Amino acid sequence: MGKTESSLSNMALTLITITLLTGAALGYVYKLTEKPVAIAKEKKQQEAIRLVVPEFDNNPAQEMYLIPTSDGDSLKVFPAKKEGKKVGCAIESISHNGFGGDVKIMVGILPDGTIYNYQVLEHKETPGLGTKMTTWFKPSEEDNVSKASGNAFFNWLFGISNNSGGGNTSIVGVDPTKTKLEVSADGGDIDAITAATISSRAFLEAVRKAWYAYTEIVDTHSSATTKEKNSQEGGMQ
Amino acid sequence: MNQWSNFTKGFFKENPVFVMLLGMCPTLGVTSSAINGLGMGLATTFVLVMSNIVVALVKDFIPEKVRIPSFIVIIASFVTIVEMVMQAWLPALFEALGLFIPLIVVNCIVLGRAEAFASKNSVGSSIIDGLGMGLGFSLALTILGTTRELLGSGKAFGLPIFSESYGMLVFVLAPGAFIALGYLIALINKIRRAG
Amino acid sequence: MTYFIIIISAIFVNNIVLSQFLGICPFLGVSKKISTGLGMTGAVTFVMVIATIVTYFIQKLILVPFGITFLQTISFILVIAALVQLVEIVLKKVSPPLYQALGVFLPLITTNCAILGVAIMTVNRDFNLLEAVVFSASSAIGFGLALVTFAGIREQLELVEIPKGMQGAPIALLVAGILAMAFMGFAGMV
């Protein structure tokens, strides 16, 4: 083979040429993908916001602001408005006490303080157990499938019934002033995921943090304050 | 060499995973579902084919002693390209595969083929070799991913096959990766011996 | 994060071999004897800590300030490859006995994905320098723990009769699976 000789200058030259060429090629691809990467990230955030609050026509990401929590995190708040009127806000919240690490969620809260929906953004929980949090805390008609079985025929065949234990697992539509957002084992009102209490605790902690952050917003923004106070009192009676 | 056998050797006779036991880290790490296995396999195939092409093209210009570093730079740049492209257009897969995308660089299959095949053969046969090996790797990962997903959660490619409550969770978790691959290799050994 | 949690997490809970699937090739390849397992562990620990420190500075002083983090993979792997060569040369000159013990394993380390994996994980988790050193050292210890335990089991396996189809890789993988199951018992500790 007509290989180039392994002299020092040849070796250095080859390596430098290759490095320069690949560096240039990578720089080009980076410029090419830079925008789509940013768009993909923004789209994912938009999608999560869209799923947890009612229909809106503003750009919540542009009006985003940060709220510090008592334990040193700061949560992102995305206000959703339709025709200038507030229809709810999406709050990105986090718990550091998951089974496998951090649990990051997006919670949508309506102006009256009830939880509209949630979306799990990031977690490292055990597959098949803690991962059920993506649907477990939603109303049962949506997730009967994942709670019992994926297939109606097999449900019938093996006699699996579609009840979720008759328990109280949904946080959707819940008013946190009236419902204690803790797992029932800790004296709360929400049933934990079977065999994944730690994951459930972490999830509910993240929801609570989002809600506390929310109550702080309404305290400073007068419009909803009085209403909020009333409902809080109502909850205590 | 016969080009057809050059292409098909990666599928069974010299399957990188089941027979040559190469690239074990991504094989075990990403196959908790069939789709992740397939995605990883195709990403590796791309890197394998592209690096094989470039190595076959420049092989005569590279001095013997800096061969390996040069190959590593070439492979690493294609891995980075895959990383950026995937992040832009397939963000969900990018997150699922995570750390294992940059780690394609140290996948012994890629460097192994560059060193053992592409640095000695023409561009044409190097492409076929890369494609065959890559698809063989994808096949192995998809089989392992499907096995684990089916046994672990009763699904295949995300479609429910049987009740999730009958799934053996351990197959989705780390130990199941080792155990499933162990039995698959035993099975392949048996077929090979019979054949 | 406290150092104690980093150490326990890296050695037991998120063991790089048995739960992160990094460094499987040497784990299966050089685990027939405890003594070679120990040698490999020594070499990996050595290179992993140095590589993590060097890549840490590359990330903080070059890649981030110049906005070229997309060159991360390529620069890290080059640094690791060069470092392995360097360690080999220096070791040969400075400490021949140590070179004799670790020498054979050094060339294998460039393609050990645990080294690159730990370097990237360190950057991803935003550790400071001391945390990075602690993390890489405990990861290497975790690697060694898994490797030496596994080698010990395989030495015993030599003495038993294994069905023909299961000999070699299949039985090794099954043992690794059971070992991984044992390590799962540490989950939830941190």
mmCIF file with all atom_site columns, C-alpha atoms in Angstrom, chain C residues 1 38 40 50 58 65 83 90 97 102 105 110 112 115 158 161 164 175 179 189:
data_model
loop_
_atom_site.group_PDB
_atom_site.id
_atom_site.type_symbol
_atom_site.label_atom_id
_atom_site.label_alt_id
_atom_site.label_comp_id
_atom_site.label_asym_id
_atom_site.label_entity_id
_atom_site.label_seq_id
_atom_site.pdbx_PDB_ins_code
_atom_site.Cartn_x
_atom_site.Cartn_y
_atom_site.Cartn_z
_atom_site.occupancy
_atom_site.B_iso_or_equiv
_atom_site.pdbx_formal_charge
_atom_site.auth_seq_id
_atom_site.auth_comp_id
_atom_site.auth_asym_id
_atom_site.auth_atom_id
_atom_site.pdbx_PDB_model_num
ATOM 1  C CA . MET C 1 1   ? -25.003 17.574  47.504 1.00 0.00 ? 1   MET C CA 1
ATOM 2  C CA . LEU C 1 38  ? -7.594  -5.765  40.619 1.00 0.00 ? 38  LEU C CA 1
ATOM 3  C CA . MET C 1 40  ? -7.688  -3.334  35.746 1.00 0.00 ? 40  MET C CA 1
ATOM 4  C CA . ILE C 1 50  ? -6.932  12.263  35.912 1.00 0.00 ? 50  ILE C CA 1
ATOM 5  C CA . ILE C 1 58  ? -11.245 21.780  29.270 1.00 0.00 ? 58  ILE C CA 1
ATOM 6  C CA . PRO C 1 65  ? -15.951 30.444  27.368 1.00 0.00 ? 65  PRO C CA 1
ATOM 7  C CA . LEU C 1 83  ? -3.779  10.890  28.398 1.00 0.00 ? 83  LEU C CA 1
ATOM 8  C CA . VAL C 1 90  ? 5.326   8.392   32.364 1.00 0.00 ? 90  VAL C CA 1
ATOM 9  C CA . PRO C 1 97  ? 6.762   -1.990  39.003 1.00 0.00 ? 97  PRO C CA 1
ATOM 10 C CA . LEU C 1 102 ? -1.068  -1.878  35.046 1.00 0.00 ? 102 LEU C CA 1
ATOM 11 C CA . PHE C 1 105 ? -4.551  -2.775  30.779 1.00 0.00 ? 105 PHE C CA 1
ATOM 12 C CA . THR C 1 110 ? -9.187  4.321   25.692 1.00 0.00 ? 110 THR C CA 1
ATOM 13 C CA . ASN C 1 112 ? -13.560 1.890   28.047 1.00 0.00 ? 112 ASN C CA 1
ATOM 14 C CA . ILE C 1 115 ? -13.967 6.917   31.393 1.00 0.00 ? 115 ILE C CA 1
ATOM 15 C CA . GLU C 1 158 ? -14.837 -22.742 36.740 1.00 0.00 ? 158 GLU C CA 1
ATOM 16 C CA . GLU C 1 161 ? -20.342 -28.190 35.299 1.00 0.00 ? 161 GLU C CA 1
ATOM 17 C CA . LYS C 1 164 ? -22.806 -26.670 26.975 1.00 0.00 ? 164 LYS C CA 1
ATOM 18 C CA . VAL C 1 175 ? -24.248 -14.035 36.867 1.00 0.00 ? 175 VAL C CA 1
ATOM 19 C CA . LEU C 1 179 ? -25.241 -9.399  40.776 1.00 0.00 ? 179 LEU C CA 1
ATOM 20 C CA . MET C 1 189 ? -30.624 4.535   50.003 1.00 0.00 ? 189 MET C CA 1
#
